Amino acid sequence: MDLTLQWATYRDASDQCSLSRIWGGIHPPADDIPGRLIGEQIGMDAFVKAEQYFEGLITSTNEVKDEISLKIYPNPGLTGTSLTVALPALRGNSILRLQSATGRTIWERNFPAW
């Protein structure tokens, strides 16, 4: 027998998918809400980035930028969480600074020009 499933929005379909994984014992409930929140933020960030390509604001993936902005998930991180940062070739002296949500610098490292 054929069965057709239908949802009003993609979010509704995604919600049903998450619930079915919980009910099936595949996905732990404790990770469900944090995963949804992180996924929502990442999805919005990806959409904004894609819009920049479509609007011609970004023309190359190899462009050198004077400022790099990183979003770190989850935030806040748990004790012992490590952060790996891969930077493109830097021009001149550079500073990598980790700031709190309030703008307070909590870690900083200088990278001299080579």
mmCIF file of N, CA and C in Angstrom:
data_model
loop_
_atom_site.group_PDB
_atom_site.id
_atom_site.type_symbol
_atom_site.label_atom_id
_atom_site.label_comp_id
_atom_site.label_asym_id
_atom_site.label_seq_id
_atom_site.Cartn_x
_atom_site.Cartn_y
_atom_site.Cartn_z
ATOM 1 N N MET A 1 0.845 -1.166 0.000
ATOM 2 C CA MET A 1 0.000 0.000 0.000
ATOM 3 C C MET A 1 0.898 1.240 0.000
ATOM 4 N N ASP A 2 0.638 2.170 -0.879
ATOM 5 C CA ASP A 2 1.379 3.422 -0.929
ATOM 6 C C ASP A 2 0.910 4.344 0.192
ATOM 7 N N LEU A 3 1.863 5.116 0.700
ATOM 8 C CA LEU A 3 1.566 6.081 1.753
ATOM 9 C C LEU A 3 2.249 7.388 1.372
ATOM 10 N N THR A 4 1.536 8.472 1.368
ATOM 11 C CA THR A 4 2.099 9.778 1.042
ATOM 12 C C THR A 4 2.137 10.626 2.296
ATOM 13 N N LEU A 5 3.343 11.123 2.607
ATOM 14 C CA LEU A 5 3.511 12.021 3.746
ATOM 15 C C LEU A 5 3.629 13.441 3.219
ATOM 16 N N GLN A 6 3.081 14.385 3.962
ATOM 17 C CA GLN A 6 3.100 15.763 3.507
ATOM 18 C C GLN A 6 3.220 16.678 4.715
ATOM 19 N N TRP A 7 4.037 17.727 4.594
ATOM 20 C CA TRP A 7 4.205 18.706 5.658
ATOM 21 C C TRP A 7 4.026 20.097 5.084
ATOM 22 N N ALA A 8 3.608 21.019 5.913
ATOM 23 C CA ALA A 8 3.372 22.390 5.463
ATOM 24 C C ALA A 8 4.685 23.117 5.172
ATOM 25 N N THR A 9 5.726 22.823 5.948
ATOM 26 C CA THR A 9 7.011 23.503 5.771
ATOM 27 C C THR A 9 8.150 22.501 5.909
ATOM 28 N N TYR A 10 9.307 22.917 5.461
ATOM 29 C CA TYR A 10 10.498 22.090 5.629
ATOM 30 C C TYR A 10 10.782 21.869 7.118
ATOM 31 N N ARG A 11 10.539 22.902 7.917
ATOM 32 C CA ARG A 11 10.764 22.800 9.366
ATOM 33 C C ARG A 11 9.892 21.697 9.975
ATOM 34 N N ASP A 12 8.647 21.589 9.510
ATOM 35 C CA ASP A 12 7.758 20.528 10.000
ATOM 36 C C ASP A 12 8.300 19.148 9.641
ATOM 37 N N ALA A 13 8.811 19.005 8.421
ATOM 38 C CA ALA A 13 9.382 17.725 7.994
ATOM 39 C C ALA A 13 10.621 17.395 8.827
ATOM 40 N N SER A 14 11.450 18.397 9.079
ATOM 41 C CA SER A 14 12.643 18.206 9.882
ATOM 42 C C SER A 14 12.288 17.814 11.317
ATOM 43 N N ASP A 15 11.254 18.453 11.849
ATOM 44 C CA ASP A 15 10.786 18.130 13.192
ATOM 45 C C ASP A 15 10.334 16.668 13.273
ATOM 46 N N GLN A 16 9.581 16.234 12.300
ATOM 47 C CA GLN A 16 9.109 14.846 12.277
ATOM 48 C C GLN A 16 10.282 13.881 12.164
ATOM 49 N N CYS A 17 11.274 14.233 11.391
ATOM 50 C CA CYS A 17 12.461 13.396 11.240
ATOM 51 C C CYS A 17 13.182 13.248 12.585
ATOM 52 N N SER A 18 13.364 14.369 13.290
ATOM 53 C CA SER A 18 14.032 14.324 14.595
ATOM 54 C C SER A 18 13.251 13.468 15.588
ATOM 55 N N LEU A 19 11.940 13.656 15.618
ATOM 56 C CA LEU A 19 11.117 12.885 16.549
ATOM 57 C C LEU A 19 11.156 11.389 16.226
ATOM 58 N N SER A 20 11.145 11.047 14.937
ATOM 59 C CA SER A 20 11.169 9.628 14.584
ATOM 60 C C SER A 20 12.480 8.976 15.001
ATOM 61 N N ARG A 21 13.583 9.740 14.960
ATOM 62 C CA ARG A 21 14.874 9.188 15.396
ATOM 63 C C ARG A 21 14.890 8.990 16.913
ATOM 64 N N ILE A 22 14.245 9.885 17.645
ATOM 65 C CA ILE A 22 14.145 9.715 19.099
ATOM 66 C C ILE A 22 13.285 8.492 19.411
ATOM 67 N N TRP A 23 12.108 8.420 18.780
ATOM 68 C CA TRP A 23 11.186 7.309 19.034
ATOM 69 C C TRP A 23 11.802 5.972 18.632
ATOM 70 N N GLY A 24 12.650 5.989 17.608
ATOM 71 C CA GLY A 24 13.290 4.761 17.143
ATOM 72 C C GLY A 24 14.516 4.379 17.962
ATOM 73 N N GLY A 25 14.885 5.212 18.935
ATOM 74 C CA GLY A 25 16.035 4.913 19.779
ATOM 75 C C GLY A 25 17.374 5.193 19.113
ATOM 76 N N ILE A 26 17.360 5.940 18.017
ATOM 77 C CA ILE A 26 18.592 6.227 17.276
ATOM 78 C C ILE A 26 19.266 7.490 17.802
ATOM 79 N N HIS A 27 18.480 8.436 18.233
ATOM 80 C CA HIS A 27 18.986 9.750 18.618
ATOM 81 C C HIS A 27 18.647 10.014 20.087
ATOM 82 N N PRO A 28 19.662 10.332 20.921
ATOM 83 C CA PRO A 28 19.345 10.589 22.334
ATOM 84 C C PRO A 28 18.580 11.896 22.502
ATOM 85 N N PRO A 29 17.500 11.887 23.275
ATOM 86 C CA PRO A 29 16.692 13.100 23.467
ATOM 87 C C PRO A 29 17.489 14.286 24.016
ATOM 88 N N ALA A 30 18.538 14.017 24.821
ATOM 89 C CA ALA A 30 19.313 15.109 25.411
ATOM 90 C C ALA A 30 20.031 15.940 24.358
ATOM 91 N N ASP A 31 20.290 15.361 23.187
ATOM 92 C CA ASP A 31 20.974 16.088 22.118
ATOM 93 C C ASP A 31 20.009 16.755 21.145
ATOM 94 N N ASP A 32 18.742 16.456 21.243
ATOM 95 C CA ASP A 32 17.792 16.923 20.242
ATOM 96 C C ASP A 32 17.668 18.442 20.206
ATOM 97 N N ILE A 33 17.328 19.063 21.313
ATOM 98 C CA ILE A 33 17.114 20.515 21.325
ATOM 99 C C ILE A 33 18.411 21.272 21.036
ATOM 100 N N PRO A 34 19.556 20.943 21.695
ATOM 101 C CA PRO A 34 20.795 21.648 21.332
ATOM 102 C C PRO A 34 21.137 21.483 19.845
ATOM 103 N N GLY A 35 20.920 20.296 19.303
ATOM 104 C CA GLY A 35 21.200 20.069 17.890
ATOM 105 C C GLY A 35 20.303 20.898 16.984
ATOM 106 N N ARG A 36 19.043 21.024 17.349
ATOM 107 C CA ARG A 36 18.114 21.843 16.560
ATOM 108 C C ARG A 36 18.518 23.309 16.597
ATOM 109 N N LEU A 37 18.899 23.799 17.775
ATOM 110 C CA LEU A 37 19.289 25.206 17.904
ATOM 111 C C LEU A 37 20.556 25.505 17.110
ATOM 112 N N ILE A 38 21.539 24.628 17.202
ATOM 113 C CA ILE A 38 22.776 24.818 16.447
ATOM 114 C C ILE A 38 22.484 24.737 14.946
ATOM 115 N N GLY A 39 21.681 23.748 14.542
ATOM 116 C CA GLY A 39 21.334 23.595 13.139
ATOM 117 C C GLY A 39 20.618 24.806 12.578
ATOM 118 N N GLU A 40 19.747 25.401 13.373
ATOM 119 C CA GLU A 40 19.026 26.591 12.922
ATOM 120 C C GLU A 40 19.997 27.740 12.661
ATOM 121 N N GLN A 41 20.945 27.948 13.586
ATOM 122 C CA GLN A 41 21.911 29.040 13.418
ATOM 123 C C GLN A 41 22.831 28.781 12.224
ATOM 124 N N ILE A 42 23.305 27.555 12.087
ATOM 125 C CA ILE A 42 24.178 27.220 10.963
ATOM 126 C C ILE A 42 23.429 27.384 9.642
ATOM 127 N N GLY A 43 22.171 26.980 9.613
ATOM 128 C CA GLY A 43 21.364 27.137 8.405
ATOM 129 C C GLY A 43 21.205 28.595 8.014
ATOM 130 N N MET A 44 20.955 29.467 8.987
ATOM 131 C CA MET A 44 20.823 30.897 8.690
ATOM 132 C C MET A 44 22.148 31.476 8.193
ATOM 133 N N ASP A 45 23.263 31.079 8.826
ATOM 134 C CA ASP A 45 24.574 31.554 8.391
ATOM 135 C C ASP A 45 24.881 31.102 6.962
ATOM 136 N N ALA A 46 24.551 29.849 6.643
ATOM 137 C CA ALA A 46 24.790 29.325 5.301
ATOM 138 C C ALA A 46 23.940 30.064 4.267
ATOM 139 N N PHE A 47 22.705 30.390 4.624
ATOM 140 C CA PHE A 47 21.824 31.119 3.710
ATOM 141 C C PHE A 47 22.387 32.506 3.420
ATOM 142 N N VAL A 48 22.845 33.213 4.459
ATOM 143 C CA VAL A 48 23.427 34.549 4.280
ATOM 144 C C VAL A 48 24.660 34.466 3.378
ATOM 145 N N LYS A 49 25.489 33.455 3.588
ATOM 146 C CA LYS A 49 26.694 33.284 2.765
ATOM 147 C C LYS A 49 26.309 33.005 1.315
ATOM 148 N N ALA A 50 25.329 32.144 1.089
ATOM 149 C CA ALA A 50 24.890 31.838 -0.274
ATOM 150 C C ALA A 50 24.343 33.086 -0.962
ATOM 151 N N GLU A 51 23.603 33.905 -0.233
ATOM 152 C CA GLU A 51 23.072 35.152 -0.810
ATOM 153 C C GLU A 51 24.202 36.046 -1.305
ATOM 154 N N GLN A 52 25.314 36.094 -0.564
ATOM 155 C CA GLN A 52 26.446 36.920 -0.967
ATOM 156 C C GLN A 52 27.002 36.454 -2.314
ATOM 157 N N TYR A 53 27.044 35.142 -2.537
ATOM 158 C CA TYR A 53 27.498 34.626 -3.830
ATOM 159 C C TYR A 53 26.512 34.995 -4.940
ATOM 160 N N PHE A 54 25.216 34.809 -4.690
ATOM 161 C CA PHE A 54 24.212 35.097 -5.700
ATOM 162 C C PHE A 54 24.139 36.581 -6.041
ATOM 163 N N GLU A 55 24.401 37.443 -5.060
ATOM 164 C CA GLU A 55 24.342 38.883 -5.297
ATOM 165 C C GLU A 55 25.646 39.437 -5.843
ATOM 166 N N GLY A 56 26.651 38.563 -6.040
ATOM 167 C CA GLY A 56 27.926 39.003 -6.605
ATOM 168 C C GLY A 56 28.833 39.707 -5.617
ATOM 169 N N LEU A 57 28.510 39.654 -4.332
ATOM 170 C CA LEU A 57 29.356 40.288 -3.331
ATOM 171 C C LEU A 57 30.630 39.487 -3.084
ATOM 172 N N ILE A 58 30.577 38.190 -3.356
ATOM 173 C CA ILE A 58 31.746 37.319 -3.278
ATOM 174 C C ILE A 58 31.936 36.755 -4.677
ATOM 175 N N THR A 59 33.108 36.962 -5.244
ATOM 176 C CA THR A 59 33.350 36.486 -6.600
ATOM 177 C C THR A 59 34.351 35.348 -6.647
ATOM 178 N N SER A 60 35.063 35.110 -5.559
ATOM 179 C CA SER A 60 36.068 34.051 -5.548
ATOM 180 C C SER A 60 36.190 33.491 -4.145
ATOM 181 N N THR A 61 36.458 32.207 -4.053
ATOM 182 C CA THR A 61 36.675 31.615 -2.731
ATOM 183 C C THR A 61 38.105 31.839 -2.269
ATOM 184 N N ASN A 62 38.940 32.426 -3.122
ATOM 185 C CA ASN A 62 40.349 32.648 -2.774
ATOM 186 C C ASN A 62 40.654 34.096 -2.409
ATOM 187 N N GLU A 63 39.615 34.900 -2.216
ATOM 188 C CA GLU A 63 39.839 36.300 -1.880
ATOM 189 C C GLU A 63 40.537 36.417 -0.530
ATOM 190 N N VAL A 64 41.485 37.341 -0.439
ATOM 191 C CA VAL A 64 42.177 37.596 0.819
ATOM 192 C C VAL A 64 41.392 38.670 1.556
ATOM 193 N N LYS A 65 41.066 38.409 2.783
ATOM 194 C CA LYS A 65 40.303 39.365 3.569
ATOM 195 C C LYS A 65 41.184 39.880 4.703
ATOM 196 N N ASP A 66 40.963 41.128 5.089
ATOM 197 C CA ASP A 66 41.724 41.703 6.185
ATOM 198 C C ASP A 66 41.208 41.227 7.534
ATOM 199 N N GLU A 67 39.985 40.755 7.583
ATOM 200 C CA GLU A 67 39.401 40.326 8.847
ATOM 201 C C GLU A 67 38.695 38.997 8.641
ATOM 202 N N ILE A 68 38.904 38.105 9.576
ATOM 203 C CA ILE A 68 38.257 36.804 9.517
ATOM 204 C C ILE A 68 37.349 36.697 10.727
ATOM 205 N N SER A 69 36.104 36.341 10.507
ATOM 206 C CA SER A 69 35.154 36.178 11.597
ATOM 207 C C SER A 69 34.776 34.705 11.692
ATOM 208 N N LEU A 70 34.915 34.133 12.862
ATOM 209 C CA LEU A 70 34.591 32.727 13.077
ATOM 210 C C LEU A 70 33.405 32.623 14.016
ATOM 211 N N LYS A 71 32.524 31.697 13.744
ATOM 212 C CA LYS A 71 31.446 31.378 14.673
ATOM 213 C C LYS A 71 31.769 30.025 15.256
ATOM 214 N N ILE A 72 31.677 29.901 16.542
ATOM 215 C CA ILE A 72 32.050 28.671 17.216
ATOM 216 C C ILE A 72 30.808 28.036 17.811
ATOM 217 N N TYR A 73 30.598 26.770 17.498
ATOM 218 C CA TYR A 73 29.448 26.018 17.977
ATOM 219 C C TYR A 73 29.944 24.812 18.738
ATOM 220 N N PRO A 74 29.380 24.370 19.794
ATOM 221 C CA PRO A 74 28.348 25.098 20.542
ATOM 222 C C PRO A 74 28.975 26.213 21.353
ATOM 223 N N ASN A 75 28.201 27.163 21.694
ATOM 224 C CA ASN A 75 28.679 28.267 22.491
ATOM 225 C C ASN A 75 27.684 28.475 23.620
ATOM 226 N N PRO A 76 28.032 28.349 24.862
ATOM 227 C CA PRO A 76 29.415 28.192 25.321
ATOM 228 C C PRO A 76 29.911 26.769 25.133
ATOM 229 N N GLY A 77 31.216 26.647 24.974
ATOM 230 C CA GLY A 77 31.832 25.327 24.846
ATOM 231 C C GLY A 77 31.975 24.683 26.212
ATOM 232 N N LEU A 78 32.075 23.389 26.227
ATOM 233 C CA LEU A 78 32.261 22.664 27.476
ATOM 234 C C LEU A 78 33.721 22.700 27.891
ATOM 235 N N THR A 79 33.999 22.509 29.155
ATOM 236 C CA THR A 79 35.367 22.450 29.632
ATOM 237 C C THR A 79 36.099 21.351 28.879
ATOM 238 N N GLY A 80 37.280 21.666 28.394
ATOM 239 C CA GLY A 80 38.061 20.691 27.649
ATOM 240 C C GLY A 80 37.787 20.709 26.157
ATOM 241 N N THR A 81 36.849 21.557 25.706
ATOM 242 C CA THR A 81 36.554 21.655 24.285
ATOM 243 C C THR A 81 37.746 22.297 23.586
ATOM 244 N N SER A 82 38.176 21.726 22.478
ATOM 245 C CA SER A 82 39.292 22.317 21.749
ATOM 246 C C SER A 82 38.774 23.079 20.545
ATOM 247 N N LEU A 83 39.548 24.042 20.119
ATOM 248 C CA LEU A 83 39.206 24.874 18.975
ATOM 249 C C LEU A 83 40.350 24.785 17.985
ATOM 250 N N THR A 84 40.055 24.390 16.764
ATOM 251 C CA THR A 84 41.053 24.337 15.707
ATOM 252 C C THR A 84 40.723 25.419 14.697
ATOM 253 N N VAL A 85 41.697 26.239 14.379
ATOM 254 C CA VAL A 85 41.496 27.326 13.436
ATOM 255 C C VAL A 85 42.477 27.157 12.284
ATOM 256 N N ALA A 86 41.987 27.068 11.069
ATOM 257 C CA ALA A 86 42.830 27.013 9.874
ATOM 258 C C ALA A 86 42.760 28.378 9.208
ATOM 259 N N LEU A 87 43.878 29.050 9.141
ATOM 260 C CA LEU A 87 43.915 30.395 8.582
ATOM 261 C C LEU A 87 44.544 30.384 7.196
ATOM 262 N N PRO A 88 44.066 31.246 6.317
ATOM 263 C CA PRO A 88 44.718 31.378 5.011
ATOM 264 C C PRO A 88 46.067 32.072 5.196
ATOM 265 N N ALA A 89 46.840 32.171 4.142
ATOM 266 C CA ALA A 89 48.116 32.886 4.222
ATOM 267 C C ALA A 89 47.837 34.309 4.697
ATOM 268 N N LEU A 90 48.548 34.728 5.712
ATOM 269 C CA LEU A 90 48.321 36.048 6.297
ATOM 270 C C LEU A 90 49.325 37.045 5.744
ATOM 271 N N ARG A 91 48.880 38.279 5.559
ATOM 272 C CA ARG A 91 49.768 39.343 5.102
ATOM 273 C C ARG A 91 50.160 40.184 6.303
ATOM 274 N N GLY A 92 51.451 40.407 6.484
ATOM 275 C CA GLY A 92 51.905 41.278 7.557
ATOM 276 C C GLY A 92 51.642 40.685 8.929
ATOM 277 N N ASN A 93 51.775 41.508 9.944
ATOM 278 C CA ASN A 93 51.509 41.074 11.311
ATOM 279 C C ASN A 93 50.024 40.810 11.479
ATOM 280 N N SER A 94 49.689 39.746 12.193
ATOM 281 C CA SER A 94 48.291 39.394 12.407
ATOM 282 C C SER A 94 48.073 39.029 13.861
ATOM 283 N N ILE A 95 46.860 39.218 14.314
ATOM 284 C CA ILE A 95 46.479 38.880 15.682
ATOM 285 C C ILE A 95 45.256 37.982 15.620
ATOM 286 N N LEU A 96 45.312 36.875 16.346
ATOM 287 C CA LEU A 96 44.136 36.024 16.508
ATOM 288 C C LEU A 96 43.631 36.276 17.918
ATOM 289 N N ARG A 97 42.389 36.740 18.022
ATOM 290 C CA ARG A 97 41.832 37.139 19.310
ATOM 291 C C ARG A 97 40.520 36.391 19.523
ATOM 292 N N LEU A 98 40.372 35.789 20.685
ATOM 293 C CA LEU A 98 39.131 35.121 21.063
ATOM 294 C C LEU A 98 38.435 36.018 22.074
ATOM 295 N N GLN A 99 37.182 36.401 21.747
ATOM 296 C CA GLN A 99 36.444 37.325 22.601
ATOM 297 C C GLN A 99 35.165 36.673 23.096
ATOM 298 N N SER A 100 34.737 37.103 24.268
ATOM 299 C CA SER A 100 33.469 36.632 24.811
ATOM 300 C C SER A 100 32.337 37.321 24.068
ATOM 301 N N ALA A 101 31.118 36.896 24.335
ATOM 302 C CA ALA A 101 29.955 37.500 23.692
ATOM 303 C C ALA A 101 29.811 38.977 24.057
ATOM 304 N N THR A 102 30.405 39.383 25.172
ATOM 305 C CA THR A 102 30.341 40.779 25.587
ATOM 306 C C THR A 102 31.485 41.611 25.019
ATOM 307 N N GLY A 103 32.377 40.971 24.239
ATOM 308 C CA GLY A 103 33.484 41.698 23.623
ATOM 309 C C GLY A 103 34.765 41.689 24.430
ATOM 310 N N ARG A 104 34.780 41.027 25.573
ATOM 311 C CA ARG A 104 35.982 40.964 26.405
ATOM 312 C C ARG A 104 36.962 39.966 25.790
ATOM 313 N N THR A 105 38.233 40.367 25.614
ATOM 314 C CA THR A 105 39.252 39.483 25.073
ATOM 315 C C THR A 105 39.613 38.449 26.132
ATOM 316 N N ILE A 106 39.489 37.163 25.774
ATOM 317 C CA ILE A 106 39.824 36.113 26.731
ATOM 318 C C ILE A 106 41.067 35.331 26.303
ATOM 319 N N TRP A 107 41.517 35.520 25.065
ATOM 320 C CA TRP A 107 42.752 34.898 24.593
ATOM 321 C C TRP A 107 43.218 35.654 23.366
ATOM 322 N N GLU A 108 44.545 35.810 23.225
ATOM 323 C CA GLU A 108 45.071 36.541 22.083
ATOM 324 C C GLU A 108 46.456 36.012 21.741
ATOM 325 N N ARG A 109 46.759 35.938 20.438
ATOM 326 C CA ARG A 109 48.080 35.523 20.006
ATOM 327 C C ARG A 109 48.489 36.343 18.796
ATOM 328 N N ASN A 110 49.734 36.832 18.821
ATOM 329 C CA ASN A 110 50.282 37.613 17.712
ATOM 330 C C ASN A 110 51.020 36.683 16.766
ATOM 331 N N PHE A 111 50.846 36.905 15.463
ATOM 332 C CA PHE A 111 51.555 36.161 14.440
ATOM 333 C C PHE A 111 52.382 37.190 13.646
ATOM 334 N N PRO A 112 53.720 37.184 13.817
ATOM 335 C CA PRO A 112 54.539 38.161 13.101
ATOM 336 C C PRO A 112 54.575 37.848 11.602
ATOM 337 N N ALA A 113 54.875 38.878 10.815
ATOM 338 C CA ALA A 113 55.004 38.698 9.370
ATOM 339 C C ALA A 113 56.197 37.804 9.087
ATOM 340 N N TRP A 114 56.089 36.988 8.057
ATOM 341 C CA TRP A 114 57.204 36.095 7.688
ATOM 342 C C TRP A 114 58.059 36.750 6.655
#
